[in-house]
Short mmCIF file of C-alpha atoms in Angstrom, two decimals:
data_model
loop_
_atom_site.label_atom_id
_atom_site.label_comp_id
_atom_site.label_asym_id
_atom_site.label_seq_id
_atom_site.Cartn_x
_atom_site.Cartn_y
_atom_site.Cartn_z
CA MET A 1 83.79 70.04 9.69
CA PRO A 2 80.76 68.66 11.44
CA TYR A 3 80.93 64.96 12.21
CA ALA A 4 78.76 62.25 13.48
CA PRO A 5 79.31 61.41 17.14
CA TYR A 6 81.22 58.18 17.68
CA GLY A 7 81.60 57.67 13.95
CA GLN A 8 83.34 58.75 10.81
CA PRO A 9 81.91 61.53 8.66
CA GLY A 10 79.33 60.17 6.26
CA MET A 11 78.86 56.91 8.20
CA PRO A 12 75.80 56.19 10.26
CA GLY A 13 76.26 56.72 13.92
CA PRO A 14 74.51 55.21 16.86
CA GLY A 15 70.84 55.86 17.39
CA ALA A 16 69.28 57.81 20.17
CA TYR A 17 70.44 57.05 23.68
CA GLY A 18 73.29 54.89 22.39
CA GLN A 19 71.06 52.17 20.72
CA PRO A 20 72.49 50.46 17.60
CA PRO A 21 70.87 51.36 14.27
CA ARG A 22 67.57 49.49 13.43
CA ARG A 23 67.90 46.59 10.97
CA THR A 24 65.22 46.02 8.37
CA THR A 25 63.33 42.70 8.09
CA ASN A 26 63.65 40.82 4.83
CA GLY A 27 60.34 40.80 2.92
CA LEU A 28 60.93 37.40 1.33
CA ALA A 29 61.36 35.89 4.79
CA VAL A 30 58.03 37.31 5.89
CA GLY A 31 56.39 35.99 2.73
CA SER A 32 57.90 32.56 3.34
CA LEU A 33 56.52 32.44 6.87
CA VAL A 34 53.03 33.53 5.79
CA SER A 35 52.97 31.03 2.91
CA GLY A 36 54.11 28.25 5.22
CA ILE A 37 51.38 29.00 7.76
CA VAL A 38 48.55 29.45 5.26
CA CYS A 39 49.54 26.34 3.24
CA CYS A 40 47.70 27.60 0.17
CA LEU A 41 50.77 27.10 -2.08
CA PRO A 42 53.29 24.98 -0.12
CA PRO A 43 56.18 25.21 -2.65
CA LEU A 44 55.92 29.03 -2.68
CA GLY A 45 56.95 29.34 0.99
CA LEU A 46 59.88 27.01 0.37
CA VAL A 47 61.13 29.04 -2.60
CA LEU A 48 60.74 32.37 -0.82
CA GLY A 49 62.57 31.11 2.27
CA LEU A 50 65.53 29.77 0.31
CA ALA A 51 65.79 33.04 -1.61
CA ALA A 52 65.58 35.07 1.57
CA LEU A 53 68.54 33.48 3.45
CA PRO A 54 71.39 34.76 1.18
CA GLN A 55 69.78 38.21 1.04
CA ILE A 56 69.63 38.35 4.83
CA ARG A 57 73.36 37.52 5.13
CA LYS A 58 74.40 39.93 2.41
CA ARG A 59 72.30 42.88 3.64
CA ASP A 60 72.63 42.14 7.33
CA GLN A 61 68.82 42.05 7.64
CA ALA A 62 66.53 40.52 10.23
CA GLY A 63 64.16 37.65 9.40
CA ARG A 64 66.38 34.59 9.35
CA GLY A 65 64.07 32.85 11.84
CA PHE A 66 61.04 33.74 9.71
CA ALA A 67 62.70 32.24 6.63
CA ILE A 68 63.76 29.04 8.39
CA THR A 69 60.28 28.57 9.90
CA GLY A 70 58.64 29.23 6.53
CA ILE A 71 60.96 26.73 4.83
CA ALA A 72 60.17 24.05 7.43
CA LEU A 73 56.39 24.57 7.30
CA SER A 74 56.34 24.71 3.50
CA ALA A 75 58.47 21.58 3.21
CA LEU A 76 56.08 19.73 5.53
CA SER A 77 53.03 20.99 3.60
CA SER A 78 54.63 19.98 0.29
CA LEU A 79 55.35 16.51 1.65
CA LEU A 80 51.77 16.10 2.86
CA LEU A 81 50.48 17.29 -0.51
CA VAL A 82 52.56 14.71 -2.37
CA VAL A 83 51.44 11.93 -0.01
CA GLY A 84 47.81 13.02 -0.40
CA LEU A 85 47.99 13.01 -4.17
CA VAL A 86 49.68 9.61 -4.29
CA SER A 87 47.32 7.96 -1.80
CA GLY A 88 44.16 9.64 -3.11
CA GLY A 89 43.40 11.20 0.27
CA PHE A 90 43.57 14.73 -1.09
CA SER A 91 41.20 13.83 -3.93
CA THR A 92 38.77 12.23 -1.49
CA ALA A 93 38.82 15.24 0.77
CA TRP A 94 38.27 17.59 -2.16
CA HIS A 95 35.38 15.56 -3.52
CA GLY A 96 33.84 15.43 -0.06
CA PHE A 97 34.11 19.19 0.25
CA LYS A 98 32.64 19.68 -3.23
CA GLU A 99 29.75 17.34 -2.48
CA ASN A 100 28.93 19.28 0.68
CA VAL A 101 28.96 22.53 -1.25
CA ASP A 102 26.78 21.05 -4.00
CA GLU A 103 24.31 19.68 -1.46
CA ALA A 104 24.09 23.04 0.28
CA SER A 105 23.38 24.75 -3.05
CA ARG A 106 20.56 22.27 -3.78
CA THR A 107 18.89 22.72 -0.39
CA LYS A 108 16.08 25.26 -0.58
CA SER A 109 12.97 26.29 1.28
CA PRO A 110 9.76 24.83 -0.21
CA GLY A 111 8.64 28.34 -1.15
CA SER A 112 11.58 28.75 -3.55
CA LEU A 113 10.70 25.66 -5.64
CA ARG A 114 9.84 26.25 -9.29
CA THR A 115 7.56 24.43 -11.73
CA GLY A 116 9.22 21.33 -13.17
CA GLN A 117 11.75 20.90 -10.35
CA CYS A 118 11.96 17.51 -8.64
CA PHE A 119 12.83 17.38 -4.97
CA GLY A 120 13.49 15.25 -1.95
CA ASP A 121 11.70 16.09 1.28
CA ASP A 122 12.62 14.33 4.51
CA ASP A 123 9.93 16.37 6.32
CA LYS A 124 6.99 15.59 4.02
CA LYS A 125 5.13 13.86 6.85
CA ALA A 126 5.68 16.76 9.26
CA ASP A 127 3.22 19.61 9.77
CA TYR A 128 5.60 22.09 8.16
CA ALA A 129 8.61 21.47 5.95
CA THR A 130 11.58 23.81 6.22
CA ASP A 131 14.07 22.39 3.72
CA VAL A 132 13.85 20.43 0.48
CA GLU A 133 16.63 19.24 -1.80
CA VAL A 134 16.34 19.87 -5.54
CA VAL A 135 17.39 16.77 -7.50
CA ASP A 136 17.48 15.63 -11.12
CA CYS A 137 14.12 14.14 -12.10
CA ASP A 138 15.89 11.07 -13.50
CA LEU A 139 17.09 10.27 -9.96
CA PRO A 140 14.87 8.99 -7.13
CA HIS A 141 12.83 11.86 -5.69
CA ASP A 142 9.82 12.42 -3.45
CA GLY A 143 7.95 14.93 -5.57
CA GLU A 144 7.75 17.15 -8.64
CA VAL A 145 6.48 20.74 -8.64
CA THR A 146 3.52 21.27 -10.97
CA GLY A 147 2.81 24.96 -10.36
CA ARG A 148 2.01 27.60 -7.78
CA PHE A 149 -0.58 30.26 -7.01
CA LYS A 150 -1.16 33.05 -4.52
CA VAL A 151 -3.94 33.02 -1.95
CA THR A 152 -6.15 36.08 -2.38
CA GLY A 153 -9.43 37.39 -1.02
CA PHE A 154 -8.53 37.32 2.68
CA ALA A 155 -7.80 40.46 4.69
CA LYS A 156 -6.26 38.39 7.49
CA TRP A 157 -5.05 34.87 8.14
CA PRO A 158 -8.02 32.63 7.17
CA GLY A 159 -6.88 29.56 9.08
CA ASP A 160 -5.25 26.29 8.10
CA ASP A 161 -8.48 24.60 7.03
CA ALA A 162 -9.51 27.37 4.66
CA VAL A 163 -6.11 27.50 2.97
CA ASP A 164 -5.95 23.70 2.80
CA GLU A 165 -9.38 23.46 1.14
CA LEU A 166 -8.42 26.11 -1.42
CA ALA A 167 -5.07 24.42 -2.10
CA GLU A 168 -6.69 21.03 -2.67
CA LYS A 169 -9.06 22.36 -5.32
CA ARG A 170 -6.58 24.61 -7.11
CA CYS A 171 -3.73 22.06 -7.02
CA ASP A 172 -5.98 19.32 -8.41
CA THR A 173 -6.66 21.58 -11.39
CA ILE A 174 -3.00 22.54 -11.79
CA ASN A 175 -1.89 18.90 -11.54
CA ALA A 176 -4.44 17.77 -14.11
CA ALA A 177 -3.06 20.29 -16.61
CA TYR A 178 0.56 19.40 -15.78
CA ALA A 179 0.17 15.61 -16.12
CA MET A 180 -2.50 15.08 -18.76
CA ASP A 181 -1.21 11.59 -19.53
CA THR A 182 -2.44 10.25 -16.20
CA TRP A 183 -1.39 6.67 -16.93
CA ALA A 184 2.24 7.84 -16.77
CA VAL A 185 1.79 8.89 -13.12
CA PRO A 186 2.68 6.13 -10.60
CA ARG A 187 -0.32 4.98 -8.60
CA ASP A 188 1.16 5.88 -5.22
CA VAL A 189 1.88 9.45 -6.39
CA TRP A 190 -0.80 11.95 -5.44
CA THR A 191 -1.56 15.65 -5.28
CA TYR A 192 0.62 17.36 -2.69
CA TYR A 193 1.13 20.99 -1.74
CA TYR A 194 3.07 23.36 0.50
CA LEU A 195 1.03 26.00 2.31
CA PRO A 196 1.96 29.27 4.01
CA SER A 197 1.87 29.02 7.79
CA LYS A 198 0.25 31.55 10.10
CA GLU A 199 3.70 32.89 10.93
CA SER A 200 4.86 33.19 7.30
CA TRP A 201 1.51 34.80 6.38
CA ARG A 202 2.34 37.67 8.73
CA LEU A 203 5.55 38.18 6.76
CA GLY A 204 3.67 38.44 3.47
CA ASP A 205 3.81 34.83 2.30
CA ARG A 206 0.74 33.97 0.21
CA SER A 207 2.14 31.27 -2.10
CA VAL A 208 0.89 27.70 -2.39
CA ILE A 209 3.26 25.31 -4.18
CA CYS A 210 1.50 22.40 -5.91
CA ALA A 211 3.21 19.09 -6.63
CA TYR A 212 2.85 15.41 -7.32
CA ALA A 213 4.49 13.48 -4.49
CA SER A 214 4.88 9.88 -3.40
CA GLU A 215 3.32 8.64 -0.20
CA GLY A 216 5.83 5.79 -0.08
CA GLU A 217 9.08 5.12 -1.86
CA PRO A 218 10.70 7.76 -4.08
CA PHE A 219 10.01 7.51 -7.80
CA LYS A 220 12.06 8.24 -10.91
CA GLY A 221 11.29 10.25 -14.01
CA SER A 222 9.24 13.34 -14.66
CA VAL A 223 5.45 13.03 -14.75
CA ARG A 224 5.12 16.15 -16.89
CA SER A 225 2.85 15.80 -19.93
CA ASP A 226 1.27 19.20 -20.45
CA ALA A 227 0.40 21.03 -23.64
CA SER A 228 4.04 22.06 -24.08
CA THR A 229 5.22 18.43 -24.27
CA LEU A 230 2.34 16.85 -26.23
CA THR A 231 1.32 16.95 -29.87
CA LEU A 232 -1.99 18.61 -30.75
CA ASP A 233 -3.62 15.21 -31.32
CA GLN A 234 -2.35 13.82 -28.02
CA ALA A 235 -3.48 16.86 -26.05
CA TYR A 236 -6.92 16.87 -27.70
CA PHE A 237 -7.46 13.15 -27.06
CA LEU A 238 -6.61 13.49 -23.38
CA ARG A 239 -8.76 16.59 -22.93
CA VAL A 240 -11.88 14.77 -24.16
CA VAL A 241 -11.18 11.38 -22.54
CA ASN A 242 -9.72 12.31 -19.14
CA PRO A 243 -13.02 13.64 -17.74
CA ILE A 244 -14.34 10.07 -17.81
CA GLU A 245 -11.54 8.96 -15.54
CA THR A 246 -12.11 11.90 -13.21
CA ALA A 247 -15.84 11.20 -12.97
CA VAL A 248 -15.36 7.48 -12.39
CA TYR A 249 -13.12 8.06 -9.39
CA GLY A 250 -15.85 10.10 -7.73
CA GLU A 251 -18.06 7.08 -7.04
CA PRO A 252 -19.76 7.41 -3.62
CA GLU A 253 -18.62 5.22 -0.75
CA GLU A 254 -22.24 4.43 0.16
CA ASP A 255 -23.90 1.80 -2.02
CA PRO A 256 -27.29 2.40 -3.71
CA ASP A 257 -29.17 0.71 -0.86
CA GLU A 258 -27.84 3.38 1.49
CA ASP A 259 -27.89 6.44 -0.80
CA LEU A 260 -29.54 5.87 -4.16
CA ALA A 261 -29.66 9.58 -5.01
CA ALA A 262 -25.89 10.04 -4.62
CA ASN A 263 -25.15 7.00 -6.79
CA LYS A 264 -27.56 8.10 -9.51
CA ALA A 265 -25.99 11.56 -9.47
CA TRP A 266 -22.54 10.00 -9.85
CA ALA A 267 -23.74 7.84 -12.75
CA GLY A 268 -25.12 11.00 -14.35
CA LYS A 269 -21.70 12.70 -14.13
CA VAL A 270 -20.01 9.68 -15.70
CA LEU A 271 -22.65 9.66 -18.44
CA THR A 272 -22.03 13.34 -19.18
CA ALA A 273 -18.26 12.69 -19.43
CA ILE A 274 -18.82 9.69 -21.72
CA ASP A 275 -21.12 11.61 -24.04
CA GLY A 276 -18.66 14.52 -24.16
CA ALA A 277 -15.86 12.14 -25.17
CA ARG A 278 -18.00 10.49 -27.83
CA ALA A 279 -18.75 13.82 -29.44
CA GLY A 280 -15.20 15.07 -29.10
CA LEU A 281 -13.58 12.00 -30.65
CA ARG A 282 -15.90 12.12 -33.67
CA ALA A 283 -15.30 15.82 -34.19
CA GLN A 284 -11.57 15.27 -34.80
CA SER A 285 -9.69 13.73 -37.73
CA TRP A 286 -7.17 11.25 -36.39
CA PRO A 287 -3.82 10.55 -38.05
CA GLY A 288 -2.65 7.28 -39.59
CA ALA A 289 -2.58 4.25 -37.33
CA SER A 290 -4.71 5.94 -34.65
CA THR A 291 -7.82 6.17 -36.85
CA ALA A 292 -9.10 2.62 -36.32
CA PRO A 293 -8.46 2.33 -32.53
CA VAL A 294 -10.00 5.74 -31.88
CA ALA A 295 -13.07 4.71 -33.86
CA ALA A 296 -13.26 1.48 -31.83
CA LEU A 297 -13.07 3.51 -28.63
CA GLY A 298 -15.99 5.61 -29.88
CA ARG A 299 -18.12 2.49 -30.33
CA THR A 300 -17.21 1.31 -26.82
CA LEU A 301 -18.32 4.66 -25.45
CA ASP A 302 -21.63 4.35 -27.33
CA ALA A 303 -22.35 1.12 -25.44
CA ALA A 304 -21.17 2.61 -22.14
CA SER A 305 -23.47 5.59 -22.60
CA LYS A 306 -26.52 3.31 -22.80
CA GLU A 307 -25.57 1.36 -19.67
CA PHE A 308 -24.69 4.37 -17.53
CA GLY A 309 -27.92 5.99 -18.72
CA LYS A 310 -29.74 3.05 -17.10
CA LEU A 311 -27.87 3.68 -13.84
CA ALA A 312 -28.64 7.38 -13.88
CA ARG A 313 -32.37 6.68 -14.46
CA ALA A 314 -32.75 3.67 -12.13
CA ALA A 315 -36.12 3.67 -10.38
CA ASP A 316 -34.80 1.98 -7.24
CA ALA A 317 -31.75 0.25 -5.78
CA ASP A 318 -32.64 -3.10 -7.36
CA ALA A 319 -32.82 -1.58 -10.83
CA TYR A 320 -29.51 0.16 -10.17
CA TRP A 321 -27.83 -3.10 -9.19
CA ASP A 322 -29.27 -4.88 -12.23
CA ALA A 323 -27.48 -2.44 -14.57
CA TYR A 324 -24.34 -1.91 -12.49
CA ASP A 325 -22.15 -4.86 -13.53
CA THR A 326 -22.94 -4.51 -17.21
CA ALA A 327 -22.02 -0.81 -17.09
CA TRP A 328 -18.58 -1.66 -15.74
CA GLU A 329 -18.08 -4.44 -18.27
CA VAL A 330 -18.44 -2.02 -21.17
CA LEU A 331 -16.29 0.63 -19.46
CA PRO A 332 -13.10 -1.25 -18.47
CA GLU A 333 -10.32 0.28 -16.43
CA ASN A 334 -7.92 0.19 -19.39
CA LEU A 335 -10.40 2.05 -21.60
CA GLY A 336 -8.78 3.30 -24.82
CA ALA A 337 -5.42 1.54 -24.32
CA GLU A 338 -5.00 0.78 -28.04
CA ALA A 339 -5.89 4.32 -29.05
CA ARG A 340 -3.43 5.73 -26.51
CA THR A 341 -0.64 3.52 -27.80
CA ALA A 342 -1.37 4.46 -31.41
CA LEU A 343 -1.13 8.14 -30.49
CA GLY A 344 2.20 7.69 -28.71
CA LEU A 345 0.77 8.04 -25.20
CA THR A 346 1.18 5.66 -22.26
CA GLY A 347 -0.74 2.54 -23.25
CA THR A 348 -0.58 0.56 -20.00
CA LEU A 349 -1.91 1.44 -16.60
CA PRO A 350 0.72 1.93 -13.88
CA PRO A 351 1.06 -1.13 -11.62
CA GLY A 352 -0.31 -1.18 -8.10
CA GLU A 353 -3.49 -0.29 -6.34
CA GLY A 354 -5.14 3.11 -6.22
CA SER A 355 -5.89 5.91 -8.59
CA PRO A 356 -3.38 7.01 -11.21
CA ALA A 357 -4.32 10.65 -10.73
#
């Protein structure tokens, strides 16, 4: 009968060139070592290693060193895990990691901002901002996005000045529609915008992002008060009254002695806004408690119309100055405060110097 060299029939003989037969490596031992190194589940490496040792002895397998190393590493990892949980170090590390991930997810390029988002911008005083952080509007923030538009009508890059001039006009209009209740806007918060650069223009960027942003300290709360957040009465009141505020803030820097024509033209614009508000307020039926204060505001505007008419028709600088103080007395800065309060709008001017819009 045939037989195996150097062995009994049916028993494995030596390998080629007299080498002993190859022993297999225990899989649990390998798993224990990998688990111990990776440290993802420390107890798993410990369990696998302890299960591997009796199998290795029984089956005469290789891997005892793997199992022992895996047991040692897993035991150390388990000990560190317990210490971390008890001391709070693991929790602190996890929260730190989570905060970093959250912060990274909130960091965006200005061009990706959307209407209604509030943001922090450490580069707002730089020529170009590269990163902004989206934050909850109830938390301190530097600005709030009011809208966006695309620059059109230019076959090539028009230059920084041209884009800036367009952005100022369009963003003023967008901001006025976004924050109709101007008294709710802090006085150091102004129109702000992000423009495409010459380099981004070459890549197809045409978007201008409009915002309200603080020139100083961050502010809290959303300034949004557009048609989607206001009642019909509130929105109508602001549409007819706000033009007065806009016209007033356009007063020339030169006094009438220096430029009478410019001052008379300004007074004419204020007069037009006043007369438009008078007509608009009387054309509407006002609800409940707002009826009386709105009517009182109409009478105030009647008096203001007469005085600003004198300014607009002044024959010379002396006549202009004679009517100037009286015109301001009948058109106070807090014009319509009682009517605003009765309608559920902001009834007090924001503190501080400067324009609220």
